[in-house]
Amino acid sequence: MTYQQVLDWMFAQLPMYQRQGQSAFKKDLANIVALCEELDNPQKKFKTIHVGGTNGKGSTSHMIASILQEAGYKVGLYTSPHLKNFTERIRINGEEMLKESVVTFIEKNKIFLEKQGLSFFEMTVGMAFDEFANQKVDVAVIEVGLGGRLDSTNIIIPEVSVITNIGLDHTQFLGETLPEIAFEKAGIIKENVPVVIGERQKETENVFNTKAEECEAPIFFASDKKQNYTTDLLGEYQKHNVTTAVTTIQQLKEFKVSEENIKNGLLSVVKNTNLKGRWQLLQEHPKVICDTAHNKEGLFYTLQQLKKENYKRLHIVLGVVSDKKLSEILPMFPKNAKYYFCKPNIPRGLPAEELRGQAGVFNLFGEVFSSVNQAFEKSKVNASYEDVIYVGGSTFVVAEIL
């Protein structure tokens, strides 16, 4: 099989949350346990840090990996979803997994994967664990895919568990209230393993304290500490993630990390790990910014920052997926912008015409385009030298213009 054939098989033949939504969500860990046994339990052959939460878990994972790389360790990094290439999900010291290795893994295990009926996400997690074991990483930073308790990554016993924050996202799977969602996320807290909670939130702290007590896990709320570090990631919202990443590093007993490593790691996240799509500046005149924030909490910080930009006119290229609660996010967007409504090119993208209809209710007006790229190109044609173009609403919208 070629690499493209392997990807087509993985994407098309198996349920995958990014494309299908709810039907791809598995309710137990039996499949990933079976796969890892088949692979000789690779997840037990290296140390891990487990990072969950609603917003910031990707950026926090990249920061932690970058700091550990600066300290001289061989660091695996597993994140999802990818923006451009599937191999972005599995990296070692910032280098993406080789396409040949993806092909080899699928060819070698295809009969088992088919027989067991593994989801796209389950097989990808197994692939990451296998790759990290084969490449003998010192430590791997593993980002939770969805939720925590029932997420395929939740078969590791990490050095530290991390939960960045809790927001109302994926409510159709995780619960309608913050405490219900926190309960699912708290499922990654393990016996006697320290847990770092990024932000103390009154609605959820009791859930975490109770679970940590049950597990006799030392618990630390990162937002209680003042950290004076800066990062090369531009979004102002990254200050929360910096505090969480540094607090996590401070709980690692078996890794030697200096103050210098922390500073340099935070200032070299993009160089060390190739993170993209977080308040990323694509050009200066007109200024083009893209950001993957896609839920109420994430967009709150991003749109606050957008307000601080200086421009003659604001252009917003906007697309979303169909399971977003638009009545929660659309009122947050600025009314003084010209909108370019589009649909991300995945089955669960919301039709642009529908998005325009809903946006009109909140006095957000603009044109409809048949693709993200068409919308983006038109915004660049319309924008003058002193304008700002913001591209966002969904990870998948950002992916199409990078």
Short mmCIF file of C-alpha atoms in Angstrom, two decimals:
data_model
loop_
_atom_site.label_atom_id
_atom_site.label_comp_id
_atom_site.label_asym_id
_atom_site.label_seq_id
_atom_site.Cartn_x
_atom_site.Cartn_y
_atom_site.Cartn_z
CA MET A 1 0.00 0.00 0.00
CA THR A 2 1.14 3.55 -0.65
CA TYR A 3 0.99 6.16 2.12
CA GLN A 4 -2.09 7.73 0.48
CA GLN A 5 -3.84 4.36 0.26
CA VAL A 6 -3.11 3.73 3.94
CA LEU A 7 -4.55 7.14 4.90
CA ASP A 8 -7.61 6.62 2.71
CA TRP A 9 -8.18 3.26 4.38
CA MET A 10 -7.79 4.74 7.88
CA PHE A 11 -10.06 7.72 7.19
CA ALA A 12 -12.74 6.06 5.10
CA GLN A 13 -13.15 2.62 6.53
CA LEU A 14 -13.23 3.47 10.19
CA PRO A 15 -15.39 5.82 12.24
CA MET A 16 -13.53 8.96 13.12
CA TYR A 17 -14.83 11.74 15.36
CA GLN A 18 -13.33 14.58 13.28
CA ARG A 19 -15.32 13.55 10.23
CA GLN A 20 -18.46 11.97 11.60
CA GLY A 21 -19.12 13.35 15.04
CA GLN A 22 -21.04 11.41 17.66
CA SER A 23 -21.18 7.98 15.98
CA ALA A 24 -17.38 7.67 16.24
CA PHE A 25 -17.29 8.10 20.01
CA LYS A 26 -16.46 4.83 21.76
CA LYS A 27 -17.74 4.20 25.27
CA ASP A 28 -15.01 1.92 26.63
CA LEU A 29 -11.28 1.18 26.46
CA ALA A 30 -11.49 -2.49 25.43
CA ASN A 31 -10.22 -1.89 21.88
CA ILE A 32 -7.14 0.12 22.81
CA VAL A 33 -6.28 -2.39 25.56
CA ALA A 34 -6.53 -5.24 23.03
CA LEU A 35 -4.39 -3.38 20.49
CA CYS A 36 -1.69 -2.53 23.01
CA GLU A 37 -1.56 -6.16 24.16
CA GLU A 38 -1.14 -7.17 20.52
CA LEU A 39 1.73 -4.66 20.26
CA ASP A 40 3.37 -5.95 23.49
CA ASN A 41 2.21 -2.96 25.56
CA PRO A 42 4.50 -0.28 24.11
CA GLN A 43 2.99 2.38 26.42
CA LYS A 44 4.80 0.74 29.36
CA LYS A 45 8.24 1.20 27.77
CA PHE A 46 8.65 4.96 28.25
CA LYS A 47 7.59 7.63 30.73
CA THR A 48 4.61 9.86 29.94
CA ILE A 49 2.86 13.11 30.83
CA HIS A 50 -0.90 13.09 30.20
CA VAL A 51 -2.55 16.39 29.20
CA GLY A 52 -6.34 16.89 29.12
CA GLY A 53 -8.77 19.79 29.46
CA THR A 54 -11.12 21.78 27.24
CA ASN A 55 -8.87 24.56 25.91
CA GLY A 56 -5.10 24.94 25.73
CA LYS A 57 -4.19 21.28 26.01
CA GLY A 58 -2.45 21.32 22.62
CA SER A 59 -0.39 24.44 23.33
CA THR A 60 0.41 23.22 26.86
CA SER A 61 1.56 19.84 25.49
CA HIS A 62 3.84 21.58 22.99
CA MET A 63 5.30 23.83 25.72
CA ILE A 64 6.05 20.89 28.02
CA ALA A 65 7.68 18.98 25.13
CA SER A 66 9.77 22.01 24.15
CA ILE A 67 11.07 22.50 27.72
CA LEU A 68 12.02 18.82 28.01
CA GLN A 69 13.77 18.98 24.62
CA GLU A 70 15.79 21.97 25.87
CA ALA A 71 16.79 19.83 28.86
CA GLY A 72 18.28 17.29 26.42
CA TYR A 73 15.65 14.57 26.54
CA LYS A 74 14.31 12.61 23.58
CA VAL A 75 10.66 13.66 23.68
CA GLY A 76 7.64 12.09 22.00
CA LEU A 77 4.60 14.30 21.40
CA TYR A 78 1.16 12.93 20.55
CA THR A 79 -1.56 15.50 19.72
CA SER A 80 -4.79 15.70 17.71
CA PRO A 81 -6.29 16.69 15.38
CA HIS A 82 -3.68 17.46 12.73
CA LEU A 83 -3.81 20.62 10.65
CA LYS A 84 -2.18 19.58 7.35
CA ASN A 85 -0.55 16.16 7.62
CA PHE A 86 -1.61 13.10 9.57
CA THR A 87 2.02 12.65 10.72
CA GLU A 88 1.80 15.89 12.78
CA ARG A 89 -0.01 13.83 15.39
CA ILE A 90 3.10 11.80 16.24
CA ARG A 91 6.40 13.66 16.65
CA ILE A 92 9.75 13.05 18.26
CA ASN A 93 11.80 16.15 19.12
CA GLY A 94 9.57 18.09 16.73
CA GLU A 95 10.11 15.73 13.78
CA GLU A 96 6.95 14.16 12.39
CA MET A 97 6.65 10.38 12.14
CA LEU A 98 7.90 9.10 8.77
CA LYS A 99 5.20 8.27 6.24
CA GLU A 100 6.95 4.91 5.65
CA SER A 101 6.54 4.09 9.34
CA VAL A 102 2.80 4.81 9.15
CA VAL A 103 2.53 2.42 6.19
CA THR A 104 4.59 -0.26 7.95
CA PHE A 105 2.46 -0.08 11.10
CA ILE A 106 -0.85 -0.41 9.23
CA GLU A 107 0.38 -3.19 6.92
CA LYS A 108 1.78 -5.15 9.82
CA ASN A 109 -1.39 -4.84 11.94
CA LYS A 110 -4.16 -4.47 9.34
CA ILE A 111 -5.71 -7.91 9.89
CA PHE A 112 -5.93 -7.33 13.64
CA LEU A 113 -7.25 -3.76 13.20
CA GLU A 114 -10.01 -4.94 10.86
CA LYS A 115 -10.96 -7.95 12.96
CA GLN A 116 -11.11 -5.87 16.16
CA GLY A 117 -13.00 -3.04 14.41
CA LEU A 118 -10.79 -0.28 15.80
CA SER A 119 -11.71 3.36 15.29
CA PHE A 120 -9.38 5.78 13.53
CA PHE A 121 -8.50 7.34 16.88
CA GLU A 122 -7.80 4.03 18.65
CA MET A 123 -5.43 2.81 15.97
CA THR A 124 -3.64 6.19 15.87
CA VAL A 125 -3.05 6.09 19.64
CA GLY A 126 -1.66 2.55 19.33
CA MET A 127 0.55 3.70 16.45
CA ALA A 128 1.92 6.58 18.56
CA PHE A 129 2.71 4.33 21.53
CA ASP A 130 4.40 1.80 19.21
CA GLU A 131 6.49 4.50 17.49
CA PHE A 132 7.61 6.05 20.80
CA ALA A 133 8.63 2.62 22.14
CA ASN A 134 10.50 1.70 18.93
CA GLN A 135 12.33 5.05 18.90
CA LYS A 136 13.14 4.69 22.62
CA VAL A 137 11.96 8.14 23.73
CA ASP A 138 12.80 9.20 27.28
CA VAL A 139 9.34 10.67 27.79
CA ALA A 140 6.21 11.28 25.73
CA VAL A 141 3.69 14.07 26.19
CA ILE A 142 0.29 12.55 25.40
CA GLU A 143 -2.64 14.86 24.69
CA VAL A 144 -6.11 13.50 25.48
CA GLY A 145 -8.32 13.32 22.40
CA LEU A 146 -11.80 13.81 23.84
CA GLY A 147 -12.91 13.83 27.47
CA GLY A 148 -10.54 11.73 29.54
CA ARG A 149 -12.09 8.83 31.42
CA LEU A 150 -12.98 6.90 28.25
CA ASP A 151 -10.38 8.40 25.93
CA SER A 152 -8.11 5.89 24.17
CA THR A 153 -5.02 7.56 25.64
CA ASN A 154 -6.23 6.78 29.16
CA ILE A 155 -4.38 3.49 29.58
CA ILE A 156 -1.08 5.15 30.56
CA ILE A 157 0.22 5.67 34.09
CA PRO A 158 1.91 9.06 33.68
CA GLU A 159 4.47 10.93 35.78
CA VAL A 160 2.00 13.82 35.99
CA SER A 161 -1.63 14.24 34.89
CA VAL A 162 -2.61 17.69 33.62
CA ILE A 163 -6.09 19.20 33.16
CA THR A 164 -5.87 22.71 31.70
CA ASN A 165 -9.44 23.96 32.31
CA ILE A 166 -13.09 23.04 31.81
CA GLY A 167 -15.44 24.62 29.28
CA LEU A 168 -18.68 23.67 27.56
CA ASP A 169 -17.42 21.75 24.53
CA HIS A 170 -18.47 18.35 23.12
CA THR A 171 -21.47 18.43 25.46
CA GLN A 172 -23.19 15.70 23.43
CA PHE A 173 -20.54 13.26 24.72
CA LEU A 174 -19.30 14.68 28.00
CA GLY A 175 -22.31 16.22 29.75
CA GLU A 176 -24.23 19.48 29.69
CA THR A 177 -22.73 21.11 32.80
CA LEU A 178 -19.19 22.05 33.85
CA PRO A 179 -19.15 19.56 36.79
CA GLU A 180 -20.30 16.73 34.47
CA ILE A 181 -17.56 17.56 31.97
CA ALA A 182 -15.02 17.90 34.80
CA PHE A 183 -15.97 14.39 35.98
CA GLU A 184 -15.07 12.98 32.53
CA LYS A 185 -11.80 14.96 32.37
CA ALA A 186 -10.91 13.93 35.96
CA GLY A 187 -10.89 10.33 34.73
CA ILE A 188 -7.20 10.76 33.84
CA ILE A 189 -6.25 11.27 37.52
CA LYS A 190 -4.39 8.13 38.66
CA GLU A 191 -3.43 6.57 42.00
CA ASN A 192 -0.56 8.49 43.64
CA VAL A 193 0.23 10.43 40.46
CA PRO A 194 0.46 14.24 40.91
CA VAL A 195 -2.22 16.19 39.04
CA VAL A 196 -1.91 19.78 37.85
CA ILE A 197 -5.15 21.72 37.24
CA GLY A 198 -4.48 24.75 35.03
CA GLU A 199 -7.26 27.04 36.22
CA ARG A 200 -9.14 27.02 39.51
CA GLN A 201 -12.84 27.26 38.64
CA LYS A 202 -15.42 27.32 41.41
CA GLU A 203 -17.84 25.07 39.49
CA THR A 204 -15.28 22.29 39.03
CA GLU A 205 -12.58 22.42 41.72
CA ASN A 206 -14.60 20.20 44.06
CA VAL A 207 -14.83 17.49 41.38
CA PHE A 208 -11.04 17.49 41.02
CA ASN A 209 -10.34 17.64 44.75
CA THR A 210 -12.68 14.69 45.39
CA LYS A 211 -11.14 12.56 42.64
CA ALA A 212 -7.58 13.44 43.72
CA GLU A 213 -8.43 12.50 47.30
CA GLU A 214 -9.88 9.15 46.18
CA CYS A 215 -6.69 8.44 44.22
CA GLU A 216 -4.37 9.86 46.91
CA ALA A 217 -2.98 12.04 44.13
CA PRO A 218 -1.23 15.29 45.14
CA ILE A 219 -3.16 18.14 43.45
CA PHE A 220 -1.81 21.53 42.35
CA PHE A 221 -3.80 24.45 40.92
CA ALA A 222 -1.40 26.24 38.56
CA SER A 223 -3.40 29.48 38.54
CA ASP A 224 -2.67 29.91 42.28
CA LYS A 225 0.97 30.60 41.42
CA LYS A 226 2.44 33.64 39.71
CA GLN A 227 4.92 32.67 37.00
CA ASN A 228 6.94 35.29 35.14
CA TYR A 229 7.82 33.55 31.93
CA THR A 230 7.29 34.54 28.32
CA THR A 231 6.72 32.38 25.27
CA ASP A 232 7.12 32.69 21.50
CA LEU A 233 3.43 31.74 21.11
CA LEU A 234 1.72 35.06 20.44
CA GLY A 235 -1.80 34.73 21.87
CA GLU A 236 -2.31 36.57 25.15
CA TYR A 237 -4.33 33.53 26.30
CA GLN A 238 -1.06 31.56 26.29
CA LYS A 239 -0.16 32.99 29.70
CA HIS A 240 -2.55 30.44 31.29
CA ASN A 241 -0.88 27.62 29.38
CA VAL A 242 2.61 28.82 30.36
CA THR A 243 1.71 28.67 34.05
CA THR A 244 0.24 25.17 33.60
CA ALA A 245 3.28 23.91 31.67
CA VAL A 246 5.79 25.28 34.19
CA THR A 247 3.84 23.89 37.18
CA THR A 248 3.79 20.49 35.43
CA ILE A 249 7.56 20.54 34.84
CA GLN A 250 8.05 21.39 38.53
CA GLN A 251 6.24 18.15 39.52
CA LEU A 252 8.55 15.90 37.48
CA LYS A 253 10.71 14.06 39.96
CA GLU A 254 12.85 11.98 37.62
CA PHE A 255 13.78 14.62 35.06
CA LYS A 256 16.42 17.26 35.58
CA VAL A 257 15.20 20.56 34.16
CA SER A 258 16.94 23.87 34.89
CA GLU A 259 15.46 27.34 35.06
CA GLU A 260 17.34 28.06 31.83
CA ASN A 261 15.72 25.05 30.12
CA ILE A 262 12.27 26.33 31.12
CA LYS A 263 12.95 29.84 29.79
CA ASN A 264 14.49 28.65 26.53
CA GLY A 265 11.86 25.96 26.03
CA LEU A 266 9.01 28.46 26.32
CA LEU A 267 10.72 30.87 23.93
CA SER A 268 11.34 28.14 21.32
CA VAL A 269 8.03 26.25 21.17
CA VAL A 270 7.48 26.85 17.45
CA LYS A 271 11.11 26.00 16.56
CA ASN A 272 11.27 22.91 18.79
CA THR A 273 7.84 21.39 18.12
CA ASN A 274 6.51 23.10 14.94
CA LEU A 275 3.24 24.20 16.52
CA LYS A 276 0.93 26.02 14.11
CA GLY A 277 -2.45 27.76 14.11
CA ARG A 278 -2.31 29.47 17.52
CA TRP A 279 -2.69 33.24 16.96
CA GLN A 280 -0.43 32.68 13.97
CA LEU A 281 0.55 35.76 11.99
CA LEU A 282 0.57 34.90 8.28
CA GLN A 283 1.41 38.33 6.84
CA GLU A 284 1.74 41.95 7.93
CA HIS A 285 -0.09 44.14 5.35
CA PRO A 286 -2.96 43.54 5.39
CA LYS A 287 -2.38 41.76 8.68
CA VAL A 288 -3.61 38.16 8.51
CA ILE A 289 -4.11 36.22 11.75
CA CYS A 290 -5.45 32.70 12.11
CA ASP A 291 -6.42 30.90 15.30
CA THR A 292 -7.92 27.47 15.98
CA ALA A 293 -10.09 28.62 18.94
CA HIS A 294 -13.53 27.10 18.35
CA ASN A 295 -15.55 27.12 21.57
CA LYS A 296 -16.92 29.76 23.91
CA GLU A 297 -13.99 29.78 26.35
CA GLY A 298 -11.28 29.68 23.68
CA LEU A 299 -12.94 32.33 21.53
CA PHE A 300 -13.41 34.63 24.53
CA TYR A 301 -9.65 35.18 24.82
CA THR A 302 -8.98 35.24 21.08
CA LEU A 303 -11.69 37.79 20.31
CA GLN A 304 -10.59 39.96 23.26
CA GLN A 305 -7.16 40.08 21.67
CA LEU A 306 -8.64 40.86 18.26
CA LYS A 307 -10.31 43.94 19.79
CA LYS A 308 -6.85 45.31 20.63
CA GLU A 309 -5.67 45.23 17.02
CA ASN A 310 -5.46 48.50 15.09
CA TYR A 311 -7.10 48.44 11.69
CA LYS A 312 -9.09 50.49 9.24
CA ARG A 313 -11.48 47.59 8.54
CA LEU A 314 -11.83 44.09 9.99
CA HIS A 315 -12.48 41.07 7.76
CA ILE A 316 -13.44 37.72 9.32
CA VAL A 317 -13.29 34.43 7.40
CA LEU A 318 -15.58 32.20 9.44
CA GLY A 319 -16.55 28.54 9.26
CA VAL A 320 -17.72 26.09 11.93
CA VAL A 321 -18.69 22.46 12.42
CA SER A 322 -22.35 21.51 12.71
CA ASP A 323 -22.36 20.51 16.39
CA LYS A 324 -21.36 23.98 17.66
CA LYS A 325 -23.88 25.88 19.80
CA LEU A 326 -23.95 29.00 17.63
CA SER A 327 -26.20 30.90 20.03
CA GLU A 328 -23.29 30.83 22.50
CA ILE A 329 -20.42 31.79 20.21
CA LEU A 330 -21.86 34.12 17.55
CA PRO A 331 -22.81 36.93 20.01
CA MET A 332 -19.10 37.16 20.91
CA PHE A 333 -18.02 38.15 17.41
CA PRO A 334 -17.61 41.85 16.47
CA LYS A 335 -20.52 43.42 14.57
CA ASN A 336 -18.31 45.96 12.81
CA ALA A 337 -16.56 43.34 10.65
CA LYS A 338 -17.19 42.16 7.10
CA TYR A 339 -17.81 38.39 7.18
CA TYR A 340 -16.83 35.72 4.66
CA PHE A 341 -18.88 32.65 5.56
CA CYS A 342 -17.58 29.26 4.45
CA LYS A 343 -17.84 25.54 5.24
CA PRO A 344 -14.77 23.53 6.26
CA ASN A 345 -14.25 20.64 3.85
CA ILE A 346 -15.33 17.80 6.16
CA PRO A 347 -18.68 15.98 6.35
CA ARG A 348 -19.70 17.65 9.60
CA GLY A 349 -18.89 21.18 8.43
CA LEU A 350 -21.90 23.50 8.75
CA PRO A 351 -23.16 24.75 5.35
CA ALA A 352 -22.06 28.37 4.83
CA GLU A 353 -25.58 29.49 3.92
CA GLU A 354 -26.85 28.17 7.26
CA LEU A 355 -24.04 29.89 9.13
CA ARG A 356 -24.88 33.19 7.43
CA GLY A 357 -28.54 32.79 8.41
CA GLN A 358 -27.68 32.20 12.08
CA ALA A 359 -25.07 35.00 12.08
CA GLY A 360 -27.61 37.49 10.73
CA VAL A 361 -29.67 37.01 13.90
CA PHE A 362 -26.72 38.52 15.80
CA ASN A 363 -26.14 41.31 13.26
CA LEU A 364 -23.09 39.71 11.67
CA PHE A 365 -23.30 40.23 7.92
CA GLY A 366 -21.32 39.13 4.90
CA GLU A 367 -21.09 36.90 1.85
CA VAL A 368 -21.25 33.13 1.42
CA PHE A 369 -18.44 31.21 -0.33
CA SER A 370 -18.29 27.68 -1.63
CA SER A 371 -14.90 26.95 -0.02
CA VAL A 372 -12.60 28.23 2.73
CA ASN A 373 -9.94 29.17 0.20
CA GLN A 374 -12.39 31.13 -1.95
CA ALA A 375 -13.51 33.07 1.13
CA PHE A 376 -9.91 33.71 2.18
CA GLU A 377 -8.83 34.86 -1.31
CA LYS A 378 -11.79 37.27 -1.52
CA SER A 379 -10.95 38.74 1.89
CA LYS A 380 -7.40 39.44 0.67
CA VAL A 381 -8.73 41.11 -2.49
CA ASN A 382 -11.07 43.31 -0.43
CA ALA A 383 -8.63 44.20 2.34
CA SER A 384 -6.54 47.35 2.14
CA TYR A 385 -2.99 47.79 3.46
CA GLU A 386 -4.16 48.86 6.93
CA ASP A 387 -6.88 46.21 7.39
CA VAL A 388 -6.88 43.04 9.52
CA ILE A 389 -8.10 39.64 8.33
CA TYR A 390 -8.95 37.04 10.99
CA VAL A 391 -9.46 33.41 9.94
CA GLY A 392 -11.07 30.99 12.40
CA GLY A 393 -14.12 29.38 13.96
CA SER A 394 -12.75 25.88 13.52
CA THR A 395 -9.46 24.00 13.47
CA PHE A 396 -10.49 22.70 10.04
CA VAL A 397 -10.94 26.21 8.60
CA VAL A 398 -7.43 27.19 9.72
CA ALA A 399 -6.00 23.94 8.33
CA GLU A 400 -7.26 24.76 4.85
CA ILE A 401 -5.40 28.06 4.58
CA LEU A 402 -2.06 27.04 6.11
#
